[in-house]
Structure formats: C-alpha cells, structure tokens
Amino acid sequence: MPVRFRLLGDVGIRIDDTAAELGHPRQRVVLAVLLVDVNRTVSVDLVIDRVWGERPPQRAREALYSYLSRLRRVVADVDGVELVTHSGGYQLSADPDTIDLHRFRTLVGQARQSDDDTAATLLAEALDLWEGVPFGPLDSPWLDAMRAQLAQERLAAELDRNEVQLRRGHHAELLPDLTTRAAEYRSEEHTSELQSHHD
C-alpha cells in the first residue's frame, strides 16, 4: 500500500493515492513533528513544546495521547510505517523517501555531487515537490522557525538550479521561474511588513 507524506504544503498523507482524514489542526502538527524527525524518538516534552509552544493547555498530555492513537489508526495498515511508543517519547518509522521534505533534501544533496546535466534534473525534481507554504496554515512557534529554515533551503536549491542552468547555457528557461519567484518574494515581503506594522 504506497504512502506519501506531505509537509511542503498542507500537511497530508496519501495512501493508495487517497488523502487520509487527519482531523484536528493540532493532530496535524503532531504528525508534522514526527515526520520532520522521522525514525528518531521525540520526547513527550519536546512534542508538547513544538505543538503548543510555551503555553500548553493543562491537559496537553491527554490531548497528545488522543491525537497519537488516532494517527496510529490512520497508518495502521500501511506497510513499512509504524507509530511507536518508546519510554518517554514517540517515533514514526517510515522510509524518508516517502516524505516530501526528506526527499527534497536527498535530491538537493545528490545534485550537489553530480554533473550539471544530472544536477539540473535532480534539482527540478526537488523543487517540484513544493506545493505551497510548508505546513500550510498550521500554527506554532516551532513551525514558524521551521518555515523560515525551509525557505532558506528552497532558496539555496533555486540558486543552485540557476547556476547549473546558466552554465548549461539555458538562460531563457530561467526567466519564467525568476519572474514568478520575484513576484512571490515581493508578496512575502509585503505580508511581513504588514505584520510588523500590525504587531
């Protein structure tokens, strides 16, 4: 049963090409926390901190247990995916290649060790994985910090792609992308200016 996890856009799981129902926004944040640290144990305290920030609700642990049991049901029948409870923490076991964020990082890493023609293909595949703002509309201080980091990673990959394409003499192919990104950048700048005035 093939599975795809999405973080570079709205948080989602596609199982057999069907979107899984992921419920409450905080439940999706829990999934995002475990996917970012796939195959590593994340302590209960760290999950709570990443999901709720400095002011978790009084019953945060109970809420977390409930979200995890629902998420466990979502992936129960998926081969190679398991949500495991360890002493003091949780781990989502899965192939990192099924998670767009980790696939993006792998492809960019491979591109940096490849000749220009191969690198161009790998970087195009990596950047195609982006479907919007990472984690969609979900909100927590940790997600905001991750978004800022991922924006830098995406920009670095785009700059790598641009350099590769220029070396290959593919100047014209870059123009549409550069125009689009310049418009996006101006829109992001405008939004952050509005937010800083509002704050």
PDB file of C-alpha atoms in Angstrom:
ATOM      1  CA  MET A   1       0.000   0.000   0.000  1.00  0.00           C
ATOM      2  CA  PRO A   2       2.000   3.014  -1.251  1.00  0.00           C
ATOM      3  CA  VAL A   3       2.082   6.054   1.004  1.00  0.00           C
ATOM      4  CA  ARG A   4       3.188   9.676   0.537  1.00  0.00           C
ATOM      5  CA  PHE A   5       3.587  12.164   3.372  1.00  0.00           C
ATOM      6  CA  ARG A   6       3.407  15.876   2.598  1.00  0.00           C
ATOM      7  CA  LEU A   7       4.949  18.727   4.581  1.00  0.00           C
ATOM      8  CA  LEU A   8       5.926  21.140   1.758  1.00  0.00           C
ATOM      9  CA  GLY A   9       2.380  22.493   1.516  1.00  0.00           C
ATOM     10  CA  ASP A  10      -0.630  21.422   3.586  1.00  0.00           C
ATOM     11  CA  VAL A  11       0.322  18.570   5.929  1.00  0.00           C
ATOM     12  CA  GLY A  12      -1.154  15.403   4.465  1.00  0.00           C
ATOM     13  CA  ILE A  13      -0.936  11.661   3.924  1.00  0.00           C
ATOM     14  CA  ARG A  14      -1.911   9.971   0.677  1.00  0.00           C
ATOM     15  CA  ILE A  15      -2.488   6.224   0.985  1.00  0.00           C
ATOM     16  CA  ASP A  16      -3.085   4.411  -2.304  1.00  0.00           C
ATOM     17  CA  ASP A  17      -3.474   7.888  -3.848  1.00  0.00           C
ATOM     18  CA  THR A  18      -6.337   8.750  -1.477  1.00  0.00           C
ATOM     19  CA  ALA A  19      -5.995  11.583   1.037  1.00  0.00           C
ATOM     20  CA  ALA A  20      -6.268  10.360   4.627  1.00  0.00           C
ATOM     21  CA  GLU A  21      -8.508  12.244   7.060  1.00  0.00           C
ATOM     22  CA  LEU A  22      -6.164  13.828   9.607  1.00  0.00           C
ATOM     23  CA  GLY A  23      -8.640  15.615  11.847  1.00  0.00           C
ATOM     24  CA  HIS A  24      -7.852  18.438  14.253  1.00  0.00           C
ATOM     25  CA  PRO A  25      -5.138  21.002  13.283  1.00  0.00           C
ATOM     26  CA  ARG A  26      -3.116  20.158  16.427  1.00  0.00           C
ATOM     27  CA  GLN A  27      -3.217  16.498  15.404  1.00  0.00           C
ATOM     28  CA  ARG A  28      -1.654  17.509  12.072  1.00  0.00           C
ATOM     29  CA  VAL A  29       1.061  19.441  13.960  1.00  0.00           C
ATOM     30  CA  VAL A  30       1.842  16.260  15.960  1.00  0.00           C
ATOM     31  CA  LEU A  31       2.204  14.390  12.648  1.00  0.00           C
ATOM     32  CA  ALA A  32       4.472  17.137  11.273  1.00  0.00           C
ATOM     33  CA  VAL A  33       6.690  16.965  14.383  1.00  0.00           C
ATOM     34  CA  LEU A  34       7.136  13.193  13.984  1.00  0.00           C
ATOM     35  CA  LEU A  35       7.687  13.387  10.210  1.00  0.00           C
ATOM     36  CA  VAL A  36      10.386  16.070  10.483  1.00  0.00           C
ATOM     37  CA  ASP A  37      12.249  13.754  12.888  1.00  0.00           C
ATOM     38  CA  VAL A  38      11.260  10.522  11.126  1.00  0.00           C
ATOM     39  CA  ASN A  39      12.900   7.356  12.550  1.00  0.00           C
ATOM     40  CA  ARG A  40      14.043   9.270  15.640  1.00  0.00           C
ATOM     41  CA  THR A  41      12.418   9.243  19.075  1.00  0.00           C
ATOM     42  CA  VAL A  42      10.952  12.626  20.033  1.00  0.00           C
ATOM     43  CA  SER A  43      10.389  13.086  23.770  1.00  0.00           C
ATOM     44  CA  VAL A  44       6.882  13.775  25.050  1.00  0.00           C
ATOM     45  CA  ASP A  45       8.001  17.161  26.414  1.00  0.00           C
ATOM     46  CA  LEU A  46       9.531  18.147  23.080  1.00  0.00           C
ATOM     47  CA  VAL A  47       6.382  17.144  21.150  1.00  0.00           C
ATOM     48  CA  ILE A  48       4.259  19.241  23.540  1.00  0.00           C
ATOM     49  CA  ASP A  49       6.644  22.196  23.211  1.00  0.00           C
ATOM     50  CA  ARG A  50       6.617  22.018  19.396  1.00  0.00           C
ATOM     51  CA  VAL A  51       2.842  21.637  19.182  1.00  0.00           C
ATOM     52  CA  TRP A  52       1.731  24.248  21.729  1.00  0.00           C
ATOM     53  CA  GLY A  53       4.775  26.457  22.404  1.00  0.00           C
ATOM     54  CA  GLU A  54       5.318  27.990  25.820  1.00  0.00           C
ATOM     55  CA  ARG A  55       1.681  27.825  26.929  1.00  0.00           C
ATOM     56  CA  PRO A  56       0.397  24.266  26.534  1.00  0.00           C
ATOM     57  CA  PRO A  57      -3.112  23.512  27.832  1.00  0.00           C
ATOM     58  CA  GLN A  58      -3.418  21.842  31.233  1.00  0.00           C
ATOM     59  CA  ARG A  59      -4.417  18.540  29.674  1.00  0.00           C
ATOM     60  CA  ALA A  60      -1.761  18.617  26.917  1.00  0.00           C
ATOM     61  CA  ARG A  61      -0.563  15.052  27.611  1.00  0.00           C
ATOM     62  CA  GLU A  62      -4.095  13.630  27.419  1.00  0.00           C
ATOM     63  CA  ALA A  63      -4.723  15.547  24.170  1.00  0.00           C
ATOM     64  CA  LEU A  64      -1.406  14.279  22.778  1.00  0.00           C
ATOM     65  CA  TYR A  65      -2.245  10.636  23.620  1.00  0.00           C
ATOM     66  CA  SER A  66      -5.589  11.027  21.902  1.00  0.00           C
ATOM     67  CA  TYR A  67      -4.019  12.548  18.737  1.00  0.00           C
ATOM     68  CA  LEU A  68      -1.392   9.802  18.618  1.00  0.00           C
ATOM     69  CA  SER A  69      -3.924   6.990  18.949  1.00  0.00           C
ATOM     70  CA  ARG A  70      -5.930   8.473  16.054  1.00  0.00           C
ATOM     71  CA  LEU A  71      -2.802   8.903  13.913  1.00  0.00           C
ATOM     72  CA  ARG A  72      -1.823   5.318  14.724  1.00  0.00           C
ATOM     73  CA  ARG A  73      -5.167   4.166  13.311  1.00  0.00           C
ATOM     74  CA  VAL A  74      -4.595   6.195  10.119  1.00  0.00           C
ATOM     75  CA  VAL A  75      -1.297   4.409   9.348  1.00  0.00           C
ATOM     76  CA  ALA A  76      -2.226   1.022  10.859  1.00  0.00           C
ATOM     77  CA  ASP A  77      -2.484  -0.803   7.510  1.00  0.00           C
ATOM     78  CA  VAL A  78       0.375   0.952   5.707  1.00  0.00           C
ATOM     79  CA  ASP A  79       3.382  -1.315   5.017  1.00  0.00           C
ATOM     80  CA  GLY A  80       6.656  -0.006   6.418  1.00  0.00           C
ATOM     81  CA  VAL A  81       5.030   2.714   8.536  1.00  0.00           C
ATOM     82  CA  GLU A  82       4.679   2.406  12.287  1.00  0.00           C
ATOM     83  CA  LEU A  83       3.987   4.850  15.106  1.00  0.00           C
ATOM     84  CA  VAL A  84       5.973   3.501  18.051  1.00  0.00           C
ATOM     85  CA  THR A  85       5.854   4.464  21.726  1.00  0.00           C
ATOM     86  CA  HIS A  86       9.251   4.374  23.435  1.00  0.00           C
ATOM     87  CA  SER A  87       9.981   5.151  27.064  1.00  0.00           C
ATOM     88  CA  GLY A  88       9.454   8.879  27.298  1.00  0.00           C
ATOM     89  CA  GLY A  89       8.743   9.520  23.633  1.00  0.00           C
ATOM     90  CA  TYR A  90       7.327   8.636  20.217  1.00  0.00           C
ATOM     91  CA  GLN A  91       8.809   7.647  16.899  1.00  0.00           C
ATOM     92  CA  LEU A  92       7.314   7.456  13.434  1.00  0.00           C
ATOM     93  CA  SER A  93       9.139   4.752  11.482  1.00  0.00           C
ATOM     94  CA  ALA A  94       8.946   5.178   7.707  1.00  0.00           C
ATOM     95  CA  ASP A  95      11.091   5.384   4.588  1.00  0.00           C
ATOM     96  CA  PRO A  96      12.320   9.029   4.478  1.00  0.00           C
ATOM     97  CA  ASP A  97      11.844   8.930   0.693  1.00  0.00           C
ATOM     98  CA  THR A  98       8.050   8.791   1.231  1.00  0.00           C
ATOM     99  CA  ILE A  99       8.183  12.215   2.960  1.00  0.00           C
ATOM    100  CA  ASP A 100       8.486  15.173   0.564  1.00  0.00           C
ATOM    101  CA  LEU A 101      10.737  17.215   2.899  1.00  0.00           C
ATOM    102  CA  HIS A 102      13.321  14.428   3.281  1.00  0.00           C
ATOM    103  CA  ARG A 103      13.087  13.555  -0.427  1.00  0.00           C
ATOM    104  CA  PHE A 104      13.732  17.242  -1.252  1.00  0.00           C
ATOM    105  CA  ARG A 105      16.856  17.284   0.949  1.00  0.00           C
ATOM    106  CA  THR A 106      18.139  13.993  -0.506  1.00  0.00           C
ATOM    107  CA  LEU A 107      17.710  15.189  -4.102  1.00  0.00           C
ATOM    108  CA  VAL A 108      19.420  18.531  -3.391  1.00  0.00           C
ATOM    109  CA  GLY A 109      22.312  16.703  -1.691  1.00  0.00           C
ATOM    110  CA  GLN A 110      22.674  14.349  -4.671  1.00  0.00           C
ATOM    111  CA  ALA A 111      22.543  17.272  -7.106  1.00  0.00           C
ATOM    112  CA  ARG A 112      25.476  18.954  -5.352  1.00  0.00           C
ATOM    113  CA  GLN A 113      27.626  15.862  -6.039  1.00  0.00           C
ATOM    114  CA  SER A 114      26.545  15.441  -9.681  1.00  0.00           C
ATOM    115  CA  ASP A 115      27.491  16.760 -13.112  1.00  0.00           C
ATOM    116  CA  ASP A 116      25.437  19.708 -14.395  1.00  0.00           C
ATOM    117  CA  ASP A 117      23.008  17.702 -16.555  1.00  0.00           C
ATOM    118  CA  THR A 118      22.169  15.275 -13.733  1.00  0.00           C
ATOM    119  CA  ALA A 119      22.050  18.122 -11.191  1.00  0.00           C
ATOM    120  CA  ALA A 120      19.549  20.041 -13.338  1.00  0.00           C
ATOM    121  CA  THR A 121      17.201  17.019 -13.372  1.00  0.00           C
ATOM    122  CA  LEU A 122      17.576  16.357  -9.640  1.00  0.00           C
ATOM    123  CA  LEU A 123      17.037  19.999  -8.660  1.00  0.00           C
ATOM    124  CA  ALA A 124      13.966  20.289 -10.895  1.00  0.00           C
ATOM    125  CA  GLU A 125      12.516  17.169  -9.230  1.00  0.00           C
ATOM    126  CA  ALA A 126      13.360  18.551  -5.759  1.00  0.00           C
ATOM    127  CA  LEU A 127      11.743  21.935  -6.375  1.00  0.00           C
ATOM    128  CA  ASP A 128       8.660  20.304  -7.946  1.00  0.00           C
ATOM    129  CA  LEU A 129       7.921  18.731  -4.545  1.00  0.00           C
ATOM    130  CA  TRP A 130       6.936  22.152  -3.156  1.00  0.00           C
ATOM    131  CA  GLU A 131       3.161  22.627  -3.220  1.00  0.00           C
ATOM    132  CA  GLY A 132       2.919  25.820  -1.169  1.00  0.00           C
ATOM    133  CA  VAL A 133       3.951  27.169   2.214  1.00  0.00           C
ATOM    134  CA  PRO A 134       5.375  24.353   4.376  1.00  0.00           C
ATOM    135  CA  PHE A 135       2.807  23.015   6.903  1.00  0.00           C
ATOM    136  CA  GLY A 136       0.008  25.088   5.286  1.00  0.00           C
ATOM    137  CA  PRO A 137      -1.991  27.202   7.748  1.00  0.00           C
ATOM    138  CA  LEU A 138      -0.879  25.271  10.861  1.00  0.00           C
ATOM    139  CA  ASP A 139       0.488  27.467  13.604  1.00  0.00           C
ATOM    140  CA  SER A 140       3.085  27.146  16.380  1.00  0.00           C
ATOM    141  CA  PRO A 141       6.383  28.939  17.149  1.00  0.00           C
ATOM    142  CA  TRP A 142       8.326  25.799  16.163  1.00  0.00           C
ATOM    143  CA  LEU A 143       6.520  25.603  12.802  1.00  0.00           C
ATOM    144  CA  ASP A 144       7.323  29.278  12.151  1.00  0.00           C
ATOM    145  CA  ALA A 145      11.020  28.622  12.802  1.00  0.00           C
ATOM    146  CA  MET A 146      10.934  25.534  10.553  1.00  0.00           C
ATOM    147  CA  ARG A 147       9.223  27.534   7.778  1.00  0.00           C
ATOM    148  CA  ALA A 148      11.996  30.148   7.911  1.00  0.00           C
ATOM    149  CA  GLN A 149      14.671  27.436   7.731  1.00  0.00           C
ATOM    150  CA  LEU A 150      12.935  25.649   4.852  1.00  0.00           C
ATOM    151  CA  ALA A 151      12.532  28.919   2.925  1.00  0.00           C
ATOM    152  CA  GLN A 152      16.336  29.274   3.100  1.00  0.00           C
ATOM    153  CA  GLU A 153      16.803  25.684   1.914  1.00  0.00           C
ATOM    154  CA  ARG A 154      14.452  26.247  -1.006  1.00  0.00           C
ATOM    155  CA  LEU A 155      16.206  29.490  -1.953  1.00  0.00           C
ATOM    156  CA  ALA A 156      19.609  27.742  -1.857  1.00  0.00           C
ATOM    157  CA  ALA A 157      18.262  24.975  -4.129  1.00  0.00           C
ATOM    158  CA  GLU A 158      16.859  27.570  -6.551  1.00  0.00           C
ATOM    159  CA  LEU A 159      20.195  29.394  -6.657  1.00  0.00           C
ATOM    160  CA  ASP A 160      21.963  26.071  -7.328  1.00  0.00           C
ATOM    161  CA  ARG A 161      19.484  25.348 -10.121  1.00  0.00           C
ATOM    162  CA  ASN A 162      20.003  28.800 -11.625  1.00  0.00           C
ATOM    163  CA  GLU A 163      23.792  28.449 -11.629  1.00  0.00           C
ATOM    164  CA  VAL A 164      23.571  24.993 -13.223  1.00  0.00           C
ATOM    165  CA  GLN A 165      21.203  26.248 -15.930  1.00  0.00           C
ATOM    166  CA  LEU A 166      23.420  29.261 -16.676  1.00  0.00           C
ATOM    167  CA  ARG A 167      26.475  27.002 -17.008  1.00  0.00           C
ATOM    168  CA  ARG A 168      24.458  24.806 -19.399  1.00  0.00           C
ATOM    169  CA  GLY A 169      23.502  27.880 -21.453  1.00  0.00           C
ATOM    170  CA  HIS A 170      19.770  27.522 -20.626  1.00  0.00           C
ATOM    171  CA  HIS A 171      19.233  31.215 -19.823  1.00  0.00           C
ATOM    172  CA  ALA A 172      15.784  31.508 -21.415  1.00  0.00           C
ATOM    173  CA  GLU A 173      14.375  28.630 -19.315  1.00  0.00           C
ATOM    174  CA  LEU A 174      15.175  30.543 -16.134  1.00  0.00           C
ATOM    175  CA  LEU A 175      13.147  33.660 -16.923  1.00  0.00           C
ATOM    176  CA  PRO A 176       9.620  32.377 -16.126  1.00  0.00           C
ATOM    177  CA  ASP A 177      10.799  30.931 -12.778  1.00  0.00           C
ATOM    178  CA  LEU A 178      12.724  34.055 -11.831  1.00  0.00           C
ATOM    179  CA  THR A 179       9.737  36.269 -12.652  1.00  0.00           C
ATOM    180  CA  THR A 180       7.373  34.088 -10.599  1.00  0.00           C
ATOM    181  CA  ARG A 181       9.723  33.946  -7.611  1.00  0.00           C
ATOM    182  CA  ALA A 182      10.355  37.697  -7.715  1.00  0.00           C
ATOM    183  CA  ALA A 183       6.580  38.276  -7.516  1.00  0.00           C
ATOM    184  CA  GLU A 184       6.274  35.748  -4.654  1.00  0.00           C
ATOM    185  CA  TYR A 185       9.173  37.380  -2.819  1.00  0.00           C
ATOM    186  CA  ARG A 186       7.602  40.846  -3.110  1.00  0.00           C
ATOM    187  CA  SER A 187       4.299  39.438  -1.821  1.00  0.00           C
ATOM    188  CA  GLU A 188       6.063  37.760   1.148  1.00  0.00           C
ATOM    189  CA  GLU A 189       7.934  40.993   1.932  1.00  0.00           C
ATOM    190  CA  HIS A 190       4.684  42.950   1.799  1.00  0.00           C
ATOM    191  CA  THR A 191       2.955  40.459   4.126  1.00  0.00           C
ATOM    192  CA  SER A 192       5.783  40.564   6.681  1.00  0.00           C
ATOM    193  CA  GLU A 193       5.801  44.412   6.533  1.00  0.00           C
ATOM    194  CA  LEU A 194       2.063  44.454   7.224  1.00  0.00           C
ATOM    195  CA  GLN A 195       2.504  42.024  10.111  1.00  0.00           C
ATOM    196  CA  SER A 196       5.303  44.094  11.668  1.00  0.00           C
ATOM    197  CA  HIS A 197       3.162  47.267  11.450  1.00  0.00           C
ATOM    198  CA  HIS A 198       0.264  45.342  12.941  1.00  0.00           C
ATOM    199  CA  ASP A 199       2.407  43.992  15.803  1.00  0.00           C
TER     200      ASP A 199
END
